[in-house]
Amino acid sequence: MDEAAIRAGRGPFAGQPGQLDAPFWSTPPELVEQMLDLAGLRPEDRLIDLGCGDGRIVLAAARRGAQALGVDVDPQRVAEARSAAAREGLGRLATFRQEDLFETSLEEATVVTLYLIGYVNRLLEKRLRSRLHPGCRVVSHAFGIGSWQPERTVETPERRRLYLWVVPSAPYSNSR
Ligand SMILES: C[S@@+](CC[C@H](N)C(=O)[O-])C[C@H]1O[C@@H](n2cnc3c(N)ncnc32)[C@H](O)[C@@H]1O
């Protein structure tokens, strides 16, 4: 999907504070840990949470010793996340930026986490598949990513779904 199609899909004000592409819902703490387990997060990983909310996934990754970045377009969420990182003394590993997730540079990530909504994931599919390095793991809470077939799908006893993808070494060639 090209940039014009993404802009059309998101609408004219997307990416500005107050114009969320996905609402603020939080992943429950035990599910955060399951997402990191599913990703096989290690201390040498660099995680990015696109749409980080209060920063809980980033903070959990930092507690496990990984570098982690959270981006959120909502300044209130970013302020909350930064305060939590400071309270826990995680500021060296956990960083947060107020940023439109469609603008986030993904090339450094070895793990990407998502809890957005289905159509936003679909708009992100090409970006994720073409910019992430081979071997990067992507874990999404609740929603698939367009036509990308997950390697694993986990259903929790509470009937929540987690999906895992691992970026293959073959370059992504779909031009949609
Ligand atoms: C469902 S919440 C997920 C929060 C967190 N990742 C979690 O799992 O608990 C989605 C978050 O995405 C943020 N968001 C929505 N549109 C965004 C955009 N275009 N750029 C950055 N963040 C965005 C919202 O402010 C919200 O905090």
mmCIF file of N, CA and C and ligand atoms in Angstrom, residues 10 14-16 19-28 32 35 49-57 71-74 77 97-104 113-117 120 141 143, ligand 1:
data_model
loop_
_atom_site.group_PDB
_atom_site.id
_atom_site.type_symbol
_atom_site.label_atom_id
_atom_site.label_comp_id
_atom_site.label_asym_id
_atom_site.label_seq_id
_atom_site.Cartn_x
_atom_site.Cartn_y
_atom_site.Cartn_z
ATOM 1 N N ARG A 10 -6.254 6.764 6.530
ATOM 2 C CA ARG A 10 -6.205 7.320 7.887
ATOM 3 C C ARG A 10 -7.049 8.575 8.038
ATOM 4 N N ALA A 14 -5.044 12.581 10.628
ATOM 5 C CA ALA A 14 -4.386 11.472 11.331
ATOM 6 C C ALA A 14 -2.978 11.836 11.752
ATOM 7 N N GLY A 15 -2.603 11.289 12.907
ATOM 8 C CA GLY A 15 -1.232 11.470 13.381
ATOM 9 C C GLY A 15 -1.034 12.721 14.208
ATOM 10 N N GLN A 16 -2.083 13.556 14.312
ATOM 11 C CA GLN A 16 -1.969 14.744 15.155
ATOM 12 C C GLN A 16 -2.522 14.420 16.546
ATOM 13 N N GLN A 19 -6.033 13.024 17.455
ATOM 14 C CA GLN A 19 -6.542 12.280 16.286
ATOM 15 C C GLN A 19 -5.907 10.903 16.293
ATOM 16 N N LEU A 20 -6.375 10.074 17.173
ATOM 17 C CA LEU A 20 -5.760 8.761 17.347
ATOM 18 C C LEU A 20 -6.193 7.802 16.237
ATOM 19 N N ASP A 21 -5.258 7.002 15.775
ATOM 20 C CA ASP A 21 -5.588 5.931 14.828
ATOM 21 C C ASP A 21 -6.155 4.720 15.563
ATOM 22 N N ALA A 22 -5.873 4.649 16.854
ATOM 23 C CA ALA A 22 -6.424 3.563 17.680
ATOM 24 C C ALA A 22 -6.660 4.147 19.066
ATOM 25 N N PRO A 23 -7.721 3.719 19.745
ATOM 26 C CA PRO A 23 -8.018 4.282 21.069
ATOM 27 C C PRO A 23 -7.038 3.782 22.128
ATOM 28 N N PHE A 24 -7.092 4.414 23.299
ATOM 29 C CA PHE A 24 -6.220 3.994 24.398
ATOM 30 C C PHE A 24 -6.901 2.897 25.189
ATOM 31 N N TRP A 25 -6.430 1.685 24.957
ATOM 32 C CA TRP A 25 -6.785 0.548 25.798
ATOM 33 C C TRP A 25 -5.467 -0.035 26.252
ATOM 34 N N SER A 26 -5.435 -0.658 27.421
ATOM 35 C CA SER A 26 -4.169 -1.183 27.924
ATOM 36 C C SER A 26 -4.145 -2.705 27.870
ATOM 37 N N THR A 27 -3.002 -3.236 27.534
ATOM 38 C CA THR A 27 -2.791 -4.681 27.621
ATOM 39 C C THR A 27 -2.652 -5.052 29.103
ATOM 40 N N PRO A 28 -3.418 -6.029 29.589
ATOM 41 C CA PRO A 28 -3.282 -6.427 31.004
ATOM 42 C C PRO A 28 -1.854 -6.892 31.297
ATOM 43 N N VAL A 32 1.087 -8.638 28.908
ATOM 44 C CA VAL A 32 2.330 -7.958 28.517
ATOM 45 C C VAL A 32 3.482 -8.951 28.613
ATOM 46 N N MET A 35 3.369 -11.446 25.878
ATOM 47 C CA MET A 35 3.819 -10.884 24.587
ATOM 48 C C MET A 35 5.344 -10.924 24.509
ATOM 49 N N ASP A 49 7.508 -0.285 20.820
ATOM 50 C CA ASP A 49 6.059 -0.441 20.948
ATOM 51 C C ASP A 49 5.411 0.733 20.214
ATOM 52 N N LEU A 50 4.697 0.414 19.143
ATOM 53 C CA LEU A 50 4.055 1.456 18.332
ATOM 54 C C LEU A 50 2.677 1.759 18.925
ATOM 55 N N GLY A 51 2.535 2.936 19.509
ATOM 56 C CA GLY A 51 1.313 3.273 20.240
ATOM 57 C C GLY A 51 1.451 2.701 21.641
ATOM 58 N N CYS A 52 2.307 3.341 22.451
ATOM 59 C CA CYS A 52 2.757 2.704 23.709
ATOM 60 C C CYS A 52 1.836 2.965 24.888
ATOM 61 N N GLY A 53 0.842 3.852 24.737
ATOM 62 C CA GLY A 53 -0.044 4.118 25.865
ATOM 63 C C GLY A 53 0.747 4.565 27.082
ATOM 64 N N ASP A 54 0.462 3.939 28.233
ATOM 65 C CA ASP A 54 1.156 4.335 29.475
ATOM 66 C C ASP A 54 2.551 3.719 29.581
ATOM 67 N N GLY A 55 2.999 3.048 28.549
ATOM 68 C CA GLY A 55 4.386 2.582 28.495
ATOM 69 C C GLY A 55 4.610 1.214 29.081
ATOM 70 N N ARG A 56 3.546 0.495 29.407
ATOM 71 C CA ARG A 56 3.702 -0.748 30.174
ATOM 72 C C ARG A 56 4.526 -1.826 29.452
ATOM 73 N N ILE A 57 4.414 -1.924 28.125
ATOM 74 C CA ILE A 57 5.191 -2.958 27.409
ATOM 75 C C ILE A 57 6.670 -2.573 27.399
ATOM 76 N N VAL A 71 6.454 4.865 21.362
ATOM 77 C CA VAL A 71 6.009 6.104 20.720
ATOM 78 C C VAL A 71 4.493 6.193 20.843
ATOM 79 N N ASP A 72 4.043 7.392 21.111
ATOM 80 C CA ASP A 72 2.602 7.622 21.179
ATOM 81 C C ASP A 72 2.357 9.055 20.737
ATOM 82 N N VAL A 73 1.253 9.248 20.026
ATOM 83 C CA VAL A 73 0.936 10.581 19.523
ATOM 84 C C VAL A 73 0.299 11.442 20.609
ATOM 85 N N ASP A 74 -0.142 10.800 21.689
ATOM 86 C CA ASP A 74 -0.855 11.526 22.743
ATOM 87 C C ASP A 74 0.152 11.983 23.811
ATOM 88 N N ARG A 77 -0.103 10.471 27.362
ATOM 89 C CA ARG A 77 0.404 9.094 27.516
ATOM 90 C C ARG A 77 1.924 9.103 27.648
ATOM 91 N N ARG A 97 8.836 8.666 22.994
ATOM 92 C CA ARG A 97 8.766 9.837 22.115
ATOM 93 C C ARG A 97 7.319 10.114 21.760
ATOM 94 N N GLN A 98 6.976 11.397 21.731
ATOM 95 C CA GLN A 98 5.674 11.773 21.182
ATOM 96 C C GLN A 98 5.833 11.814 19.676
ATOM 97 N N GLU A 99 5.184 10.897 19.006
ATOM 98 C CA GLU A 99 5.445 10.725 17.577
ATOM 99 C C GLU A 99 4.296 9.961 16.940
ATOM 100 N N ASP A 100 4.032 10.269 15.691
ATOM 101 C CA ASP A 100 3.084 9.494 14.891
ATOM 102 C C ASP A 100 3.749 8.161 14.537
ATOM 103 N N LEU A 101 3.118 7.080 14.897
ATOM 104 C CA LEU A 101 3.746 5.760 14.709
ATOM 105 C C LEU A 101 4.020 5.448 13.247
ATOM 106 N N PHE A 102 3.317 6.120 12.337
ATOM 107 C CA PHE A 102 3.600 5.904 10.906
ATOM 108 C C PHE A 102 4.900 6.582 10.479
ATOM 109 N N GLU A 103 5.454 7.415 11.362
ATOM 110 C CA GLU A 103 6.716 8.101 11.058
ATOM 111 C C GLU A 103 7.897 7.442 11.761
ATOM 112 N N THR A 104 7.638 6.499 12.633
ATOM 113 C CA THR A 104 8.723 5.923 13.448
ATOM 114 C C THR A 104 9.681 5.115 12.589
ATOM 115 N N THR A 113 6.191 -4.440 19.056
ATOM 116 C CA THR A 113 4.916 -4.844 19.651
ATOM 117 C C THR A 113 3.823 -3.872 19.220
ATOM 118 N N LEU A 114 2.625 -4.425 19.093
ATOM 119 C CA LEU A 114 1.468 -3.653 18.628
ATOM 120 C C LEU A 114 0.242 -4.035 19.452
ATOM 121 N N TYR A 115 -0.522 -3.017 19.833
ATOM 122 C CA TYR A 115 -1.907 -3.255 20.257
ATOM 123 C C TYR A 115 -2.673 -2.067 19.701
ATOM 124 N N LEU A 116 -3.058 -2.211 18.442
ATOM 125 C CA LEU A 116 -3.709 -1.103 17.738
ATOM 126 C C LEU A 116 -5.108 -1.582 17.347
ATOM 127 N N ILE A 117 -5.474 -1.459 16.084
ATOM 128 C CA ILE A 117 -6.715 -2.061 15.596
ATOM 129 C C ILE A 117 -6.453 -2.615 14.201
ATOM 130 N N VAL A 120 -5.595 -0.395 11.060
ATOM 131 C CA VAL A 120 -4.307 0.309 11.193
ATOM 132 C C VAL A 120 -3.161 -0.681 10.948
ATOM 133 N N HIS A 141 -1.139 -7.834 19.864
ATOM 134 C CA HIS A 141 -2.242 -8.206 20.747
ATOM 135 C C HIS A 141 -3.543 -7.942 19.990
ATOM 136 N N PHE A 143 -4.977 -8.283 17.103
ATOM 137 C CA PHE A 143 -5.246 -8.083 15.674
ATOM 138 C C PHE A 143 -4.137 -8.632 14.803
HETATM 139 C C1 LIG B 1 -4.757 0.237 22.376
HETATM 140 S S1 LIG B 1 -3.568 1.423 23.008
HETATM 141 C C2 LIG B 1 -2.183 0.342 23.359
HETATM 142 C C3 LIG B 1 -1.287 0.835 24.481
HETATM 143 C C4 LIG B 1 -0.131 -0.115 24.838
HETATM 144 N N1 LIG B 1 0.659 -0.459 23.673
HETATM 145 C C5 LIG B 1 -0.651 -1.360 25.485
HETATM 146 O O1 LIG B 1 -0.643 -2.426 24.826
HETATM 147 O O2 LIG B 1 -1.100 -1.273 26.649
HETATM 148 C C6 LIG B 1 -3.094 2.262 21.485
HETATM 149 C C7 LIG B 1 -2.242 3.483 21.685
HETATM 150 O O3 LIG B 1 -1.887 3.986 20.404
HETATM 151 C C8 LIG B 1 -1.825 5.386 20.465
HETATM 152 N N2 LIG B 1 -1.953 5.912 19.097
HETATM 153 C C9 LIG B 1 -3.046 5.961 18.322
HETATM 154 N N3 LIG B 1 -2.763 6.479 17.121
HETATM 155 C C10 LIG B 1 -1.441 6.745 17.123
HETATM 156 C C11 LIG B 1 -0.536 7.282 16.164
HETATM 157 N N4 LIG B 1 -0.926 7.641 14.947
HETATM 158 N N5 LIG B 1 0.753 7.412 16.498
HETATM 159 C C12 LIG B 1 1.185 7.060 17.742
HETATM 160 N N6 LIG B 1 0.375 6.556 18.690
HETATM 161 C C13 LIG B 1 -0.918 6.387 18.388
HETATM 162 C C14 LIG B 1 -2.962 5.775 21.391
HETATM 163 O O4 LIG B 1 -2.753 7.054 21.956
HETATM 164 C C15 LIG B 1 -2.914 4.639 22.415
HETATM 165 O O5 LIG B 1 -2.153 5.010 23.533
#
